[in-house]
Tab-separated table of C-alpha atoms in Angstrom:
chain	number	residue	atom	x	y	z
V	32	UNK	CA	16.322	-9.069	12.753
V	33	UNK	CA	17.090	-6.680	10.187
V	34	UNK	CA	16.765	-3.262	11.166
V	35	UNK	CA	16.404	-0.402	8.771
V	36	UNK	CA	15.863	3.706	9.665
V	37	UNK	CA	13.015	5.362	7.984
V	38	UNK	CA	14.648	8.150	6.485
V	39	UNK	CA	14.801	11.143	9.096
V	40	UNK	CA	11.763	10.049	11.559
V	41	UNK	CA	13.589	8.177	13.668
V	42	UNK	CA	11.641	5.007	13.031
V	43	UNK	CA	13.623	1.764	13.041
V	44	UNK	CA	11.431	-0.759	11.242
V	45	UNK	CA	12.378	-4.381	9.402
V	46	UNK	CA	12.055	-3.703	5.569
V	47	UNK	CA	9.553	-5.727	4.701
V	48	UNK	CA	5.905	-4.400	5.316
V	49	UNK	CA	2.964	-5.712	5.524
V	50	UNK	CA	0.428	-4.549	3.009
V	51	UNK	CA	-2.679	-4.422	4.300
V	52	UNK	CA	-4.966	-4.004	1.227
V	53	UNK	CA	-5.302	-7.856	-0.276
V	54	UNK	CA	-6.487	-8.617	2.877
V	55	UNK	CA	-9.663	-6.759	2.609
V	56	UNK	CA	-13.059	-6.536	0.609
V	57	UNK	CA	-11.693	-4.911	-2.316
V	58	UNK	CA	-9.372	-8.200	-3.105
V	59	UNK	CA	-9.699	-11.135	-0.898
V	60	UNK	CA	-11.957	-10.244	1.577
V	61	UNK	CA	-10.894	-12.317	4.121
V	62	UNK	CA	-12.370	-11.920	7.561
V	63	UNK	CA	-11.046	-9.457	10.066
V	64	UNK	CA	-10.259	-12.758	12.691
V	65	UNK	CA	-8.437	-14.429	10.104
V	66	UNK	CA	-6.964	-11.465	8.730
V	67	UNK	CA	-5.561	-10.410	12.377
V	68	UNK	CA	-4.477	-14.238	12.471
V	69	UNK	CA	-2.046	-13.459	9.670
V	70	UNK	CA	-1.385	-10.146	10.779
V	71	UNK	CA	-0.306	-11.121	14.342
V	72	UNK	CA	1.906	-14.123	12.699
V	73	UNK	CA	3.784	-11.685	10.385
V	74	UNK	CA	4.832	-9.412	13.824
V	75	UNK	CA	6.321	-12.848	15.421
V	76	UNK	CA	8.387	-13.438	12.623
V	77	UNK	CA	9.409	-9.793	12.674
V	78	UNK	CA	7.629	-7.604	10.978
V	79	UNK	CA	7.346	-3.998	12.571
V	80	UNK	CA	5.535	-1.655	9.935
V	81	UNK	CA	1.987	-2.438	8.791
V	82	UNK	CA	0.392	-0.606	5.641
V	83	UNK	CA	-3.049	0.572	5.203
V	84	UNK	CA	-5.885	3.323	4.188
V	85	UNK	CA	-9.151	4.381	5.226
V	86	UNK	CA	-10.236	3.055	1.763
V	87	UNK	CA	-9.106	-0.489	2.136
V	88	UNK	CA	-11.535	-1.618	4.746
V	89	UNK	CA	-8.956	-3.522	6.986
V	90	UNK	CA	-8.447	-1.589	10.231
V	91	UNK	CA	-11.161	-4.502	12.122
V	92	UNK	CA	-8.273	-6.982	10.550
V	93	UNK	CA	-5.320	-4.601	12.132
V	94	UNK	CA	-6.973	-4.458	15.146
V	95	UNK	CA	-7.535	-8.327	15.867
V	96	UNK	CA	-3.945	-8.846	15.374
V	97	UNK	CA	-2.780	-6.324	17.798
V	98	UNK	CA	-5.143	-7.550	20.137
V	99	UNK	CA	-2.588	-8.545	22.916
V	100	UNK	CA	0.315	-7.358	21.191
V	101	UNK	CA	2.866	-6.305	23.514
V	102	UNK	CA	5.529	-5.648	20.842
V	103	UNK	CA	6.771	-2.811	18.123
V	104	UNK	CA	4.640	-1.718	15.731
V	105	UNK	CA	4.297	1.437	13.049
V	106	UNK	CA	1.075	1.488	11.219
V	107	UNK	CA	0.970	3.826	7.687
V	108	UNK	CA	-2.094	4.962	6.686
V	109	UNK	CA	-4.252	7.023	4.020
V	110	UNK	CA	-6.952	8.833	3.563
V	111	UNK	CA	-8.426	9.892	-0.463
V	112	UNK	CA	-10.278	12.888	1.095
V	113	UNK	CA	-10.296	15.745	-1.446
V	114	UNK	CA	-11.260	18.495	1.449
V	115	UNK	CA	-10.235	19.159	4.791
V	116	UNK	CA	-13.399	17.377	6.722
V	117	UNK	CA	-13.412	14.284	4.849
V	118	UNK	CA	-9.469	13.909	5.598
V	119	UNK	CA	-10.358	14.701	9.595
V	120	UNK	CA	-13.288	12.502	9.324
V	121	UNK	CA	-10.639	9.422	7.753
V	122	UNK	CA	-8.274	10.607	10.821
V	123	UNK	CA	-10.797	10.031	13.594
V	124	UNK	CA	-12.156	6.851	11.680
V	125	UNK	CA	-9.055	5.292	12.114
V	126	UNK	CA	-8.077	6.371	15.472
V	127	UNK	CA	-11.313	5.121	16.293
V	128	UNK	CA	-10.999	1.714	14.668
V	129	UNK	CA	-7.743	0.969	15.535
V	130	UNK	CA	-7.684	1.720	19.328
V	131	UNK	CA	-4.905	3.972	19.290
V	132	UNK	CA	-4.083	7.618	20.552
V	133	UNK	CA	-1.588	8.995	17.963
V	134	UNK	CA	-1.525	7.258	14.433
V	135	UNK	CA	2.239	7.333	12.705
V	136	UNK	CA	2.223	8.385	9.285
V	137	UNK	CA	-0.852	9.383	7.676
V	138	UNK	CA	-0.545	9.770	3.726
V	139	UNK	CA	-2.228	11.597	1.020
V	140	UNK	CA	-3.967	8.845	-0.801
V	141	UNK	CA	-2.903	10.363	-4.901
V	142	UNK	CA	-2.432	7.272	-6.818
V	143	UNK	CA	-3.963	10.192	-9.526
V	144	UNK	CA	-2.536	13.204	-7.850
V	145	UNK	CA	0.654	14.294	-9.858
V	146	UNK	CA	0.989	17.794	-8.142
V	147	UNK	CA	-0.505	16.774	-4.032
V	148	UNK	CA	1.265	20.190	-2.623
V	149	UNK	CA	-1.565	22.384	-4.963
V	150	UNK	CA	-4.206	19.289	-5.149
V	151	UNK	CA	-4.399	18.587	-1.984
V	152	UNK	CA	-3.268	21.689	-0.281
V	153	UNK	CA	-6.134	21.885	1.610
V	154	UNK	CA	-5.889	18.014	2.884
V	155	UNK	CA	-2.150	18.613	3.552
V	156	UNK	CA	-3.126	21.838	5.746
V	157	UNK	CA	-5.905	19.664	8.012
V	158	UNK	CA	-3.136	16.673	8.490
V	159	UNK	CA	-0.384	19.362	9.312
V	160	UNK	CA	-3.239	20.368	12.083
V	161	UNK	CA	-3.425	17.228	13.227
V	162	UNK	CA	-0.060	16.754	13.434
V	163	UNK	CA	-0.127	19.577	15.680
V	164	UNK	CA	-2.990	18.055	17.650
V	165	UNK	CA	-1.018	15.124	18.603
V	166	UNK	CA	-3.154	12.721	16.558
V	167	UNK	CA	-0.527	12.130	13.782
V	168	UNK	CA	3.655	11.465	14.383
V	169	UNK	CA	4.312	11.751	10.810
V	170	UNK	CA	2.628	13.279	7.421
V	171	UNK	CA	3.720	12.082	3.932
V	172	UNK	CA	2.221	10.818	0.112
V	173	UNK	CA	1.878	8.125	-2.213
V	174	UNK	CA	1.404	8.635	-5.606
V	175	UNK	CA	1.917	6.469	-9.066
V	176	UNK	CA	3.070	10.377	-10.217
V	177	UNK	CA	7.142	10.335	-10.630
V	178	UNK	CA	6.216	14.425	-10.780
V	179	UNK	CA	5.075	14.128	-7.373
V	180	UNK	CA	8.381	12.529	-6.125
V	181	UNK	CA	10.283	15.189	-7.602
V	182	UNK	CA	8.601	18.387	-6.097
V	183	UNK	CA	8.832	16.440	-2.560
V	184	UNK	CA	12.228	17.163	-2.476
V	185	UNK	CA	11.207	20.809	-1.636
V	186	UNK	CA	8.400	19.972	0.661
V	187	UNK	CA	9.935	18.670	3.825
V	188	UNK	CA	6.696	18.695	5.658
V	189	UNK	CA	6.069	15.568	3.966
V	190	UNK	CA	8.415	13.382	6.165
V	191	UNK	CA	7.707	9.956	4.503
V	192	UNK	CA	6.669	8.771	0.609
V	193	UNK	CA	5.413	6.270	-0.867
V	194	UNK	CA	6.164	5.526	-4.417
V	195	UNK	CA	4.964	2.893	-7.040
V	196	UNK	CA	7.891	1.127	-8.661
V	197	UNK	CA	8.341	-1.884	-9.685
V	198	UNK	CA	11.408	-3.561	-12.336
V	199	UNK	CA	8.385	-2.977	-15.530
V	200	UNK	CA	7.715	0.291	-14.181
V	201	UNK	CA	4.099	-1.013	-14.644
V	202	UNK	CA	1.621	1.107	-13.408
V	203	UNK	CA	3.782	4.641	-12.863
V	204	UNK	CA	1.557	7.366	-14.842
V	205	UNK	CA	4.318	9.647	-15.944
V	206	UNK	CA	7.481	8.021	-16.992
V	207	UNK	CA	10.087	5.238	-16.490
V	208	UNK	CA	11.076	2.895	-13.452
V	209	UNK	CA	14.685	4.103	-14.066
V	210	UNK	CA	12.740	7.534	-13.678
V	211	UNK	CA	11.121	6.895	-10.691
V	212	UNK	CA	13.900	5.710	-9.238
V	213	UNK	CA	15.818	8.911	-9.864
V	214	UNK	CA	12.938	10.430	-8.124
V	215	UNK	CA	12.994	7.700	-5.039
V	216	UNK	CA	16.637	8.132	-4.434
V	217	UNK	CA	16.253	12.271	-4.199
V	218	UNK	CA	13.438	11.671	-1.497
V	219	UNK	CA	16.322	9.786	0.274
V	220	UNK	CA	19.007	12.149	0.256
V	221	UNK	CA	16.694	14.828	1.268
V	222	UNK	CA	16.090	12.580	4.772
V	223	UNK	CA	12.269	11.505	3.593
V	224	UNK	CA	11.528	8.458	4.462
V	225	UNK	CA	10.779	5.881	1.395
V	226	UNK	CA	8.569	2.874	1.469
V	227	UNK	CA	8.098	1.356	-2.076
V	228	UNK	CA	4.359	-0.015	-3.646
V	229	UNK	CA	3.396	-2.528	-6.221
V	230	UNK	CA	6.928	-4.006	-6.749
V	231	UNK	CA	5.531	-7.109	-7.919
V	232	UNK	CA	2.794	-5.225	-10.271
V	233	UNK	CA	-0.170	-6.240	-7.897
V	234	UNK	CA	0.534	-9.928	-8.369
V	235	UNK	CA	1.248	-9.224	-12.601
V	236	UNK	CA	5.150	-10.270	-11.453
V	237	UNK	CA	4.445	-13.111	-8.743
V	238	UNK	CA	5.911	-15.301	-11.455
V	239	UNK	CA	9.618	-13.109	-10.892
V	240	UNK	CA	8.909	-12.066	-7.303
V	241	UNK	CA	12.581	-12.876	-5.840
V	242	UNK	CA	13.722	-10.893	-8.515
V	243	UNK	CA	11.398	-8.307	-8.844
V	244	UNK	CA	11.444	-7.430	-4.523
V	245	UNK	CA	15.195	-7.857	-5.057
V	246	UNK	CA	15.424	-5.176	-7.873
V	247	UNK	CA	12.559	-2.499	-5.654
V	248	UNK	CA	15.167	-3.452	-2.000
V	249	UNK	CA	17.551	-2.650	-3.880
V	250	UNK	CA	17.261	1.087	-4.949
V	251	UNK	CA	18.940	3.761	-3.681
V	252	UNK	CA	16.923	5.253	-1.160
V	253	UNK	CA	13.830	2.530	-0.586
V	254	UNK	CA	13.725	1.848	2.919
V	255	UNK	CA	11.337	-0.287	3.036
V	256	UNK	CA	8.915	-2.803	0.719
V	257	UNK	CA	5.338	-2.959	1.364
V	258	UNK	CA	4.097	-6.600	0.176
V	259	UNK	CA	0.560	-8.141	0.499
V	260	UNK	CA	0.672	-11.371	2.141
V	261	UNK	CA	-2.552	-13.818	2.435
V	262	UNK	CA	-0.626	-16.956	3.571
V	263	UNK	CA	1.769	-17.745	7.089
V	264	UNK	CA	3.592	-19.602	3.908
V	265	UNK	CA	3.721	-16.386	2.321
V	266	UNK	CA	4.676	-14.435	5.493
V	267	UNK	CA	7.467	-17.145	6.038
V	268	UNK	CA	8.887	-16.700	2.843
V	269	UNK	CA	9.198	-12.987	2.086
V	270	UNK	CA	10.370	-12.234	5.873
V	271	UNK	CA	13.337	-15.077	4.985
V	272	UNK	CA	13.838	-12.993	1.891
V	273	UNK	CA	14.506	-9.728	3.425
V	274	UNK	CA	16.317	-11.375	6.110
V	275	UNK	CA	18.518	-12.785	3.793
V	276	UNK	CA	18.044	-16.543	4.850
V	277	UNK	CA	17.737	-19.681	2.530
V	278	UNK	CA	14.351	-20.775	2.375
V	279	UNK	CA	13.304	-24.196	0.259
V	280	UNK	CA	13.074	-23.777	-3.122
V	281	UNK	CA	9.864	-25.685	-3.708
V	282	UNK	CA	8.049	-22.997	-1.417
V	283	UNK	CA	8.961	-20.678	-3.480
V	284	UNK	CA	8.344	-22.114	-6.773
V	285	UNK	CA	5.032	-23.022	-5.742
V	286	UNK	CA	4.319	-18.838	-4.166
V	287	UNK	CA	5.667	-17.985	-7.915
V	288	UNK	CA	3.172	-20.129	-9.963
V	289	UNK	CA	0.238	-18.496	-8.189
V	290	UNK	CA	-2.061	-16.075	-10.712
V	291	UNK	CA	-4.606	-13.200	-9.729
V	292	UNK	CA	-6.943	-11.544	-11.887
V	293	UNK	CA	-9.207	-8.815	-11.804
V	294	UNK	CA	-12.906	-9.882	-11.814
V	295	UNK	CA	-15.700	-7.891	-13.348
V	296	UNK	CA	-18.977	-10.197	-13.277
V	297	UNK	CA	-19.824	-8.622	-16.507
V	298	UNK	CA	-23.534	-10.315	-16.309
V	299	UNK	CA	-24.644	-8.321	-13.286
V	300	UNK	CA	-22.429	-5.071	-14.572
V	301	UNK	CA	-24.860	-1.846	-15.251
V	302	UNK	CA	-22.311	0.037	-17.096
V	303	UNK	CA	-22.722	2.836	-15.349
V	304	UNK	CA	-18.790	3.755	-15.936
V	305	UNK	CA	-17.461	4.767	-12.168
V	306	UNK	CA	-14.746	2.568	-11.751
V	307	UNK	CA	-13.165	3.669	-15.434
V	308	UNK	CA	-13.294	7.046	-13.635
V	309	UNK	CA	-11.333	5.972	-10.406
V	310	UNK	CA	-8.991	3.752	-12.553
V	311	UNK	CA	-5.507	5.427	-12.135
V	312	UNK	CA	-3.911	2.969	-14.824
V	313	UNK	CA	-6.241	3.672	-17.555
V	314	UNK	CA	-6.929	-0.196	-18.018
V	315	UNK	CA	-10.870	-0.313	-17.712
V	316	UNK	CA	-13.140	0.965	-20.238
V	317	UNK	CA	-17.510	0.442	-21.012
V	318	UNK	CA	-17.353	-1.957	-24.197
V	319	UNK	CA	-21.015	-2.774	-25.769
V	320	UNK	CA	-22.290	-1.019	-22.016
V	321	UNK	CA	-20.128	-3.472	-19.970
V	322	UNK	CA	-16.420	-2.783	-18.447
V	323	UNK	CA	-13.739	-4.833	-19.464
V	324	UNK	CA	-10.214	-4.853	-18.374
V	325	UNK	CA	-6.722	-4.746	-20.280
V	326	UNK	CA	-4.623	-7.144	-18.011
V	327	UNK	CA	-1.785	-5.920	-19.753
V	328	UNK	CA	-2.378	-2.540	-17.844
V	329	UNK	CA	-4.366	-3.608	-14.968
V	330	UNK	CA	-1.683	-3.316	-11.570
V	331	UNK	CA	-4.489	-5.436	-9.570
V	332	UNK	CA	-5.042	-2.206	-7.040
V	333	UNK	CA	-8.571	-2.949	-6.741
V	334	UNK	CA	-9.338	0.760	-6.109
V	335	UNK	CA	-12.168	0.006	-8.914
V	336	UNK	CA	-14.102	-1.819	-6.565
V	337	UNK	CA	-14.372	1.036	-4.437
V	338	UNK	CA	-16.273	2.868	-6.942
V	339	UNK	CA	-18.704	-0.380	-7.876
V	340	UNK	CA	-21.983	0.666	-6.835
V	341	UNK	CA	-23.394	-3.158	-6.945
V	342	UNK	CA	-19.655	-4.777	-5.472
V	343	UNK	CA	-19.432	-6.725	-8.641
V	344	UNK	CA	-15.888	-6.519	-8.895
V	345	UNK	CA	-12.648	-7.698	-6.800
V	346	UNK	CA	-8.913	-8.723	-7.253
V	347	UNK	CA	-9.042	-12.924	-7.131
């Protein structure tokens, strides 16, 4: 298979990734023994790097599919804290929850954070301790924030990013895709490690997702793709991508007429405004007392349903 290096870490991984996040309660909710199904089928094709955060609600789903596993794996993940507790708290959590000693990379969760070295300084000094500790290999940041990209060129304590870029540049807070890019390809030279997000939009571009994975694998600098995946068809088709093989064109015209959606069951919504508040893209807003989304800004995180006091809404 396909072997890529992770900028300077010494990790060796195949570049496509498995993102973690459709799999769990905030989008599909599927259940951790099916989810671990898919999961363990993606590492037998070949996949090496799995994707996830403390807010995401899948490590139960990680840890059925390495249940057994005997083979490679890196697992990424994130925690939102804002202080140093909560971010040792999202540590142990997932140390806990996964099984595992050490974790790999541990991000700062800042879809909204344009400046994470002042931000988060104090959530950057508690992983850095950790680190230390033994209980992290590697500390890094995602962010929808081109700024953020930039300034990690002087920060190499941050030894892996995470960037959201995608051909629309839908989604990125602050600028361009040709900007972010820029950004992306600095990270690179400067021996960071670069795993892309949301290169098809959150599902807006599964109608152009050849193209649109094609366009994010091939920047300068990405090392890596992180893609959700809720089919073994899916799985299938995007590890034959990145390994450059032919797959059946039917399969993939029928992946690319697939729609999601981002469902607010506006009859049981209070209005009570939280997930406008948490929504990095600025695409939800309280009309007549109810939230309503712009699809034409909506990137289908479903970070909103985080903030949902009543669970009313979720990526479909």
């Amino acid at each position: 298979m396909k072997r890529v290096q992770l900028g300077a870490t010494g990790i060796g991984i195949f570049p496509l990734i498995y993102g973690t996040l459709p799999l769990g309660p905030l989008q599909a909710g599927i259940a951790p023994r099916e989810g671990g199904r898919l999961i363990r089928h993606a590492l037998e094709r070949g996949v090496t790097m799995l994707d996830t955060a403390a807010l995401y609600g899948t490590y139960p789903h990680i840890r059925e599919g390495l249940d057994g596993w005997r083979g490679e794996v890196t697992i990424a993940t994130k925690t939102h804290a804002a202080d140093a507790a909560t971010a040792r708290a999202h540590v142990e959590q997932a140390l806990r929850e996964l099984g595992r000693e050490r974790l790999d990379i541990v991000h700062i969760h800042g879809a909204r954070v344009a400046d994470p070295f002042t931000e988060r300084a104090e959530v950057l000094e508690a992983l850095l301790t950790m680190k230390q500790e033994g209980k992290i290999a590697h500390v890094g940041f995602s962010s929808h924030y081109i700024e953020a990209f930039r300034k990690a060129v002087s920060h190499p304590e941050f030894e892996v990013v995470h960037p959201l870029i995608n051909k629309n540049g839908m989604g990125i807070l602050d600028g361009t895709a040709a900007e972010m890019a820029l950004a992306i390809a600095a990270c690179a030279r400067s021996g960071q490690g670069v795993y892309a997000m949301k290169a098809l939009a959150g599902g807006n571009l599964i109608a152009e997702a050849r193209q649109s994975m094609a366009f994010v694998a091939g920047l300068e600098g990405v090392h890596g793709v992180a893609v959700g995946m809720l089919s073994e068809q899916e799985i299938d088709a995007n590890v034959a991508f990145f390994e450059r093989e032919v797959m059946d064109e039917a399969v993939w015209q029928g992946l690319e007429s697939r729609r999601r959606k981002l469902l607010i069951m506006e009859r049981f919504c209070k209005g009570c405004g939280k997930c406008v508040e948490i929504c990095g893209s600025k695409a939800l807003s309280l009309v007549e007392g109810k939230a309503v989304v712009d699809e034409a800004a909506c990137v289908l995180c479903g970070y909103c349903g985080s903030g949902c006091p009543e669970f009313f809404i979720r990526v479909v």
